[in-house]
JSON list of C-alpha atoms in Angstrom, two decimals:
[
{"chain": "G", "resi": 1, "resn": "UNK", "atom": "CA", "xyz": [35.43, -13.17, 59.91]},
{"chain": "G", "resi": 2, "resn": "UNK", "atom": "CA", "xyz": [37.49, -12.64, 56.24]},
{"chain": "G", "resi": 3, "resn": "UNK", "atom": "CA", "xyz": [38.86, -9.85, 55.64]},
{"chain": "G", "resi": 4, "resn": "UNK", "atom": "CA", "xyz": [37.19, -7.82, 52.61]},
{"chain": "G", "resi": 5, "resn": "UNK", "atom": "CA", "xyz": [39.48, -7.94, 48.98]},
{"chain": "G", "resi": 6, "resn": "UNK", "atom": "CA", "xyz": [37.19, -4.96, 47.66]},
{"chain": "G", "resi": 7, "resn": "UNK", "atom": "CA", "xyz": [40.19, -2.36, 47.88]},
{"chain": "G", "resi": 8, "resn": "UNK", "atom": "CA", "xyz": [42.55, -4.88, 46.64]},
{"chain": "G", "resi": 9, "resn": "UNK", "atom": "CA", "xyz": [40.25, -5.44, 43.52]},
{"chain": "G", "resi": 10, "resn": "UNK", "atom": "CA", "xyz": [39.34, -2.43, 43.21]},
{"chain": "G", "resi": 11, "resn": "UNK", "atom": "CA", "xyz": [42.64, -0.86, 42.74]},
{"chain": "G", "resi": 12, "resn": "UNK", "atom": "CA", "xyz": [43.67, -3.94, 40.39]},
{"chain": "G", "resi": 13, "resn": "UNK", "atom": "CA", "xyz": [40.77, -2.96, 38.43]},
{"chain": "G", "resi": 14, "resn": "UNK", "atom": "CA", "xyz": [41.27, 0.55, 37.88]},
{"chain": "G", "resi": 15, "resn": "UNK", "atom": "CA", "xyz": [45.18, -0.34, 37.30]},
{"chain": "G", "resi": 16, "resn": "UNK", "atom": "CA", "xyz": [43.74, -2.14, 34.71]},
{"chain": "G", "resi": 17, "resn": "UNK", "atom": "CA", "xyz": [41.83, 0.38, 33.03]},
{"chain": "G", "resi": 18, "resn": "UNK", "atom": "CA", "xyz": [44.64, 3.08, 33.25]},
{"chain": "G", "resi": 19, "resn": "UNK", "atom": "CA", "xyz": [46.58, 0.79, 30.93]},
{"chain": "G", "resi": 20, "resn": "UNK", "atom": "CA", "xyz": [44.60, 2.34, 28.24]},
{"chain": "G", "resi": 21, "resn": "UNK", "atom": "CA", "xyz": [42.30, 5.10, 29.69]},
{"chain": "G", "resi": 22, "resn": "UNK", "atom": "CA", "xyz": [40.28, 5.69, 26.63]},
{"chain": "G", "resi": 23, "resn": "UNK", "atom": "CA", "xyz": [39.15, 2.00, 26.37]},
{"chain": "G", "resi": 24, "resn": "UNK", "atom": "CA", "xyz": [36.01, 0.38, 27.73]},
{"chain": "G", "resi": 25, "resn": "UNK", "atom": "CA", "xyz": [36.46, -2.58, 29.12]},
{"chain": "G", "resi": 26, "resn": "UNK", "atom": "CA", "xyz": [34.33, -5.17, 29.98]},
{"chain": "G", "resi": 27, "resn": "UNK", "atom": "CA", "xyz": [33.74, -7.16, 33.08]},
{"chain": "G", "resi": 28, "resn": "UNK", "atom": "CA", "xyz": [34.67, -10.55, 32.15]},
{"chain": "G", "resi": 29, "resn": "UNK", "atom": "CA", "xyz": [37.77, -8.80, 30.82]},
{"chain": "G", "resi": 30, "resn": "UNK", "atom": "CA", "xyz": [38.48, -7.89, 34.28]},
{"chain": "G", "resi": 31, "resn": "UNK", "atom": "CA", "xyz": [37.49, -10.33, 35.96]},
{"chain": "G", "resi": 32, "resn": "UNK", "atom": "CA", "xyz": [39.91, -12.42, 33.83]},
{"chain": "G", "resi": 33, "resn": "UNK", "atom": "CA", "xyz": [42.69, -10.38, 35.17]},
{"chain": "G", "resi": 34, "resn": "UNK", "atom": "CA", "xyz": [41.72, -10.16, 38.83]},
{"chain": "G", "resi": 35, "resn": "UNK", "atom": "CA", "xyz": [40.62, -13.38, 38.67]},
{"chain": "G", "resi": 36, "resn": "UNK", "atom": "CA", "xyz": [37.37, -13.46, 40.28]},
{"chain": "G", "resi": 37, "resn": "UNK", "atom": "CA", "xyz": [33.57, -13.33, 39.05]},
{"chain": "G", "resi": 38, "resn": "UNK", "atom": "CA", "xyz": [32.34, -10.56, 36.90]},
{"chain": "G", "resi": 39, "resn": "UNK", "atom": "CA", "xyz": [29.43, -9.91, 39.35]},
{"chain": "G", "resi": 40, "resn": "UNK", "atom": "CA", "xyz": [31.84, -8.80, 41.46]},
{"chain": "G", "resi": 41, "resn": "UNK", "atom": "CA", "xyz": [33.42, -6.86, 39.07]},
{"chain": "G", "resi": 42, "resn": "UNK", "atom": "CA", "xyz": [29.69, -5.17, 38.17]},
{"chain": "G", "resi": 43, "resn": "UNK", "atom": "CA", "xyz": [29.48, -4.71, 41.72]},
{"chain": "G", "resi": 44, "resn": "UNK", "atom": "CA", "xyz": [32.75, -3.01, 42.54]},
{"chain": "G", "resi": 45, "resn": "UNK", "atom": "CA", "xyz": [32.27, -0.69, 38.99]},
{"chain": "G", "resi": 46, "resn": "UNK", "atom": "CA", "xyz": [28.81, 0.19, 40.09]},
{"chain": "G", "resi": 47, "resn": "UNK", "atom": "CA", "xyz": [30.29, 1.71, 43.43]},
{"chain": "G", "resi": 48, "resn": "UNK", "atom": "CA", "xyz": [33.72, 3.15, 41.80]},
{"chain": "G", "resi": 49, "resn": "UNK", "atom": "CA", "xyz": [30.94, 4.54, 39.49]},
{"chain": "G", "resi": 50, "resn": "UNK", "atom": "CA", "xyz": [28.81, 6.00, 42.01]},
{"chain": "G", "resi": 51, "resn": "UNK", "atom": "CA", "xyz": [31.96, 7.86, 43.51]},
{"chain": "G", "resi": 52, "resn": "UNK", "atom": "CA", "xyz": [32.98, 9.18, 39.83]},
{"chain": "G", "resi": 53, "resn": "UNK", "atom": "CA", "xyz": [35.80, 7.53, 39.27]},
{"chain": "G", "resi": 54, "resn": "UNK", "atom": "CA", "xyz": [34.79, 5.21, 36.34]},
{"chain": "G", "resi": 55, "resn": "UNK", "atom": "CA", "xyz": [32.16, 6.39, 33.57]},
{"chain": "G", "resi": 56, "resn": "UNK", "atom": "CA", "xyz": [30.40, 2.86, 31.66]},
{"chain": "G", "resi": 57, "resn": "UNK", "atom": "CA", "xyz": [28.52, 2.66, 28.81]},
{"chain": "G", "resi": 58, "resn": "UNK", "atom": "CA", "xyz": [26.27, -0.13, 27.75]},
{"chain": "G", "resi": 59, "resn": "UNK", "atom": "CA", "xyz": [25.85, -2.23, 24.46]},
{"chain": "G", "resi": 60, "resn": "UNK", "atom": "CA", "xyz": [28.16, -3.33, 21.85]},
{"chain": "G", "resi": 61, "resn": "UNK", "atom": "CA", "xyz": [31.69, -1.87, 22.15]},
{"chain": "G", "resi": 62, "resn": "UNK", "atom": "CA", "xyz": [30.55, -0.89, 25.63]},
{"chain": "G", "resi": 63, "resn": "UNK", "atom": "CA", "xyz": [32.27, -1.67, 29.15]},
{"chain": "G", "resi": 64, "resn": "UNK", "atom": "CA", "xyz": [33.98, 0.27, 31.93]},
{"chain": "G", "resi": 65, "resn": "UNK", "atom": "CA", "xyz": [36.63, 3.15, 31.34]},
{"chain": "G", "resi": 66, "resn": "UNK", "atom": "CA", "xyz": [38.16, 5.77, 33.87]},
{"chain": "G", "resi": 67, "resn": "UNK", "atom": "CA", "xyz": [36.28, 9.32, 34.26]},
{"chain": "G", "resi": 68, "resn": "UNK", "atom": "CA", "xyz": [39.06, 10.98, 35.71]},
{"chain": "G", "resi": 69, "resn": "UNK", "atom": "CA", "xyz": [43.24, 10.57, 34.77]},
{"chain": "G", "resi": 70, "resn": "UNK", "atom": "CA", "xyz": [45.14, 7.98, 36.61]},
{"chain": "G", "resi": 71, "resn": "UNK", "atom": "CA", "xyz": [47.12, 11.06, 38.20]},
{"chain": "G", "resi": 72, "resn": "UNK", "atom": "CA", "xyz": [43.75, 12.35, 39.76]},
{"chain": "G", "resi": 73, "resn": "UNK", "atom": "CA", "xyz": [42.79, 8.94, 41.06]},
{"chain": "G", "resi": 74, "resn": "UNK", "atom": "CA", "xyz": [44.35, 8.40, 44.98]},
{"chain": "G", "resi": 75, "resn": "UNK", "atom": "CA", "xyz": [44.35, 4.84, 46.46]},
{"chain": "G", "resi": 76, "resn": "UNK", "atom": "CA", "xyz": [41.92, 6.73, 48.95]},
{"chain": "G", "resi": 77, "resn": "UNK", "atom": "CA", "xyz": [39.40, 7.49, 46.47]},
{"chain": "G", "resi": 78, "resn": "UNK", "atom": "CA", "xyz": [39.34, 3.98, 45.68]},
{"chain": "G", "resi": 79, "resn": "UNK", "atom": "CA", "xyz": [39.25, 2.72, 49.19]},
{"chain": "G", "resi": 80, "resn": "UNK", "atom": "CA", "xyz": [36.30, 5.35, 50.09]},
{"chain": "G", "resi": 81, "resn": "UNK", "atom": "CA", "xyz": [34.47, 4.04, 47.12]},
{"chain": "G", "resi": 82, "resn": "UNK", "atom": "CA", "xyz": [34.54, 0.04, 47.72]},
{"chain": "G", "resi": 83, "resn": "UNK", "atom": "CA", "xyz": [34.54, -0.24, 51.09]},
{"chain": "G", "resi": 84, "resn": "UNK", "atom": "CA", "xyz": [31.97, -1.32, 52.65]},
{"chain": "G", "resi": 85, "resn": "UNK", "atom": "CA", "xyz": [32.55, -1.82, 56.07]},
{"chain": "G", "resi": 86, "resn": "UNK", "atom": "CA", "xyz": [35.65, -0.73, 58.60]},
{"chain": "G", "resi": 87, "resn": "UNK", "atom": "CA", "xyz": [38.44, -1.97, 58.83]},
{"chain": "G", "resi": 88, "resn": "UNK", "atom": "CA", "xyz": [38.18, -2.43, 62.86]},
{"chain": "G", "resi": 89, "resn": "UNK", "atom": "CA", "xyz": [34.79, -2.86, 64.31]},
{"chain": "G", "resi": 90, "resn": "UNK", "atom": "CA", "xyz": [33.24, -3.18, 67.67]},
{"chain": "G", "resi": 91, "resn": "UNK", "atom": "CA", "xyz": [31.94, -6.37, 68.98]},
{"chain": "G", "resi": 92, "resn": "UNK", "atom": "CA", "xyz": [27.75, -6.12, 67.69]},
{"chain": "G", "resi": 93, "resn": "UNK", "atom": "CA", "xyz": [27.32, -6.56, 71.61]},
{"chain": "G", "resi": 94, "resn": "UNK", "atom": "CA", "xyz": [28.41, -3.60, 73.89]},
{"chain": "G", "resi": 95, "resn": "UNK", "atom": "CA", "xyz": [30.69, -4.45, 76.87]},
{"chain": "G", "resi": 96, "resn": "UNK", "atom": "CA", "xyz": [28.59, -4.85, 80.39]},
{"chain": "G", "resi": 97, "resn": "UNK", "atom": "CA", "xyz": [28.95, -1.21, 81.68]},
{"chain": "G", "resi": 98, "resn": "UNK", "atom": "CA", "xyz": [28.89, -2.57, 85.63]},
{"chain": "G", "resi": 99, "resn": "UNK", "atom": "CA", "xyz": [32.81, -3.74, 85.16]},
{"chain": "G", "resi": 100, "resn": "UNK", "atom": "CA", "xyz": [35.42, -1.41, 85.89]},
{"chain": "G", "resi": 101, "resn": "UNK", "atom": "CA", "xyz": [37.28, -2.36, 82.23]},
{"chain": "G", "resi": 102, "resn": "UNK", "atom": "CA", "xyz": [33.80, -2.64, 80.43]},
{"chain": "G", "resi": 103, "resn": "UNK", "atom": "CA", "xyz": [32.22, 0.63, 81.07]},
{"chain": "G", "resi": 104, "resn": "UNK", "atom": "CA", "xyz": [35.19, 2.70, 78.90]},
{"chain": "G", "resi": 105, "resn": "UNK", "atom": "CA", "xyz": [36.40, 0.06, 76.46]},
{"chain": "G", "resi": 106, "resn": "UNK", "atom": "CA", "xyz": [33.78, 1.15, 73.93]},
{"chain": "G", "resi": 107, "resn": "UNK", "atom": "CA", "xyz": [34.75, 4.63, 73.59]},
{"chain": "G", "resi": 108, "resn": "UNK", "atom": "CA", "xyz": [38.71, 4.02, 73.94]},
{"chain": "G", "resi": 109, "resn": "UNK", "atom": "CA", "xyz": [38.55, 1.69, 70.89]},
{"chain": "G", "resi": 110, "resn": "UNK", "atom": "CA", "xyz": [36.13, 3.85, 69.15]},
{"chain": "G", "resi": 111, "resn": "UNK", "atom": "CA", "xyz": [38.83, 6.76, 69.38]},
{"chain": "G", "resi": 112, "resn": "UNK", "atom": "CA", "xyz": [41.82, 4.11, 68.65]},
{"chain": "G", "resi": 113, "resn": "UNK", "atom": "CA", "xyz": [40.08, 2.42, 65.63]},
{"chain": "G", "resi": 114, "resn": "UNK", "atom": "CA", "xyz": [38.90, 6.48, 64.58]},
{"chain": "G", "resi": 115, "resn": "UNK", "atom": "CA", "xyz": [42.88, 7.31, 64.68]},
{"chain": "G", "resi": 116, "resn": "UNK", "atom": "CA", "xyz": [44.16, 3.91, 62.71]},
{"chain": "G", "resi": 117, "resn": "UNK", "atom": "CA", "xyz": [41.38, 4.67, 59.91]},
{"chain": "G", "resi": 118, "resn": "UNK", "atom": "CA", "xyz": [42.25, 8.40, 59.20]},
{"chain": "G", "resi": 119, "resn": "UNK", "atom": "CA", "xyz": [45.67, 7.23, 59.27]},
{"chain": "G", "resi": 120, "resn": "UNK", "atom": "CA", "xyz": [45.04, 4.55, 56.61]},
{"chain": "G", "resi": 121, "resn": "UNK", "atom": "CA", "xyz": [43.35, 6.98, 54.66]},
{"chain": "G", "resi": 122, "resn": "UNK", "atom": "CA", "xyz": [46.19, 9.18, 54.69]},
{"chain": "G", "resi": 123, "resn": "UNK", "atom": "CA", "xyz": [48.50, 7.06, 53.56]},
{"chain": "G", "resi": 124, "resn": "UNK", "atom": "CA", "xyz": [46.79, 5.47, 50.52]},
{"chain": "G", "resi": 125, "resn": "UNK", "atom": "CA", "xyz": [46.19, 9.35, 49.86]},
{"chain": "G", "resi": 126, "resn": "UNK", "atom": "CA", "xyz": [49.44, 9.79, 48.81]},
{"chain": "G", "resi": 127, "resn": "UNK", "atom": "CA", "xyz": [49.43, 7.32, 46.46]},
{"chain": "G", "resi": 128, "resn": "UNK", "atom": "CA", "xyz": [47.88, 7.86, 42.58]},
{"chain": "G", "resi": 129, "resn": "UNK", "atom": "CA", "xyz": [47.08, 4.81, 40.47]},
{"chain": "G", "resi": 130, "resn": "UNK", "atom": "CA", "xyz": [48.98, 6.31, 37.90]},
{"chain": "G", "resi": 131, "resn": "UNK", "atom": "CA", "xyz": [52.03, 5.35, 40.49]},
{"chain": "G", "resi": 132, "resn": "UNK", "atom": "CA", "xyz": [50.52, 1.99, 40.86]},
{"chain": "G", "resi": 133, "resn": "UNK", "atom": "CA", "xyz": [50.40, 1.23, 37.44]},
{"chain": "G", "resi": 134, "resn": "UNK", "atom": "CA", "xyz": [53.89, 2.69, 36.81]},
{"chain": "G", "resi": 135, "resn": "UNK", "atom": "CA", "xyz": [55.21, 0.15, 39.38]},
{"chain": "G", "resi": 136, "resn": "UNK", "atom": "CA", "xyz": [53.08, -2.89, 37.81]},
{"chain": "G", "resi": 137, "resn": "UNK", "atom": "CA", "xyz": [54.40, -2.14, 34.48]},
{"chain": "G", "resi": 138, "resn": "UNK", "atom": "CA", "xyz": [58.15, -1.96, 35.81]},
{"chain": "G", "resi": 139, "resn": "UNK", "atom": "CA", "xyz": [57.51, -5.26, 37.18]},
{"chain": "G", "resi": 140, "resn": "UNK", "atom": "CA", "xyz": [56.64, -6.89, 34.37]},
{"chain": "G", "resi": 141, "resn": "UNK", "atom": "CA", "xyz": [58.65, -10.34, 33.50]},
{"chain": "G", "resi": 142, "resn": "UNK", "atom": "CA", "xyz": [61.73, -10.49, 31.12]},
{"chain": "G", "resi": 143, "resn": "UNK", "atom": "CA", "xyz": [61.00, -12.23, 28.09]},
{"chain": "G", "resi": 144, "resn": "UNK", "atom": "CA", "xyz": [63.03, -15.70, 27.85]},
{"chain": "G", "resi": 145, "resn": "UNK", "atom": "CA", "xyz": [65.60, -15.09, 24.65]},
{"chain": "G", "resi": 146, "resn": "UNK", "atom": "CA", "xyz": [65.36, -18.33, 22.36]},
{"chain": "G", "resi": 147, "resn": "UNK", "atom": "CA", "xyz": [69.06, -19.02, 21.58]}
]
């Protein structure tokens, strides 16, 4: 089963748009950048919408923008508002409950995979886009001198 990009895009996205805050964007210009399909883009805006973290606005001149300052934005705001599913999940099937093993591994993962997740969200917590797009701009290639 792949792993979802949705955070990965997501944060590429709004890096994006912090470049220059008070332009709308549109999604073909982002999906340019990520390189991916603008439905996807439409897809992930709709949800970073839903969670207030991007404002649109439609017609000519019209696209996607931030709502809030890059410094207000946390990497866990963005993961909370594109993902989808957990990162660790339980087999769809429950263990058979009549082996010794089976009967506890359900709730021993579903307290190890609660632990890794708040711990995940901790971490991108202390992380603003504004920091993310501080490091992608510092990382941008030198220019090749013409001698």
């Amino acid at each position: 089963m792949p792993a979802s990009c949705q955070f990965a895009i997501g944060v590429h996205t709004l890096a994006l748009l912090a470049q220059s805050p008070d332009t709308f964007r549109t999604s073909s210009e982002i999906a340019e950048s990520t390189m991916t399909h603008a439905v996807v883009v439409r897809r992930l805006v709709a949800s970073l919408q839903e969670a207030g973290v991007v404002e649109t606005q439609k017609g000519p001149g019209g696209g996607v923008r931030l709502a809030k300052l890059p410094r207000q934005i946390t990497l866990a705001d963005i993961y909370r508002a594109v993902e989808t599913s957990e990162p660790l999940h339980l087999p769809h099937t429950p263990p058979n409950k009549n082996c010794r093993i089976g009967h506890a591994m359900q709730r021993i993962l579903e307290e190890i995979f609660d632990r890794a997740e708040s711990a995940l969200t901790e971490e991108l917590a202390c992380t603003t886009l504004s920091e993310v797009l501080e490091n992608a701009m510092a990382d941008q290639p030198k220019p090749i001198s013409t001698v």
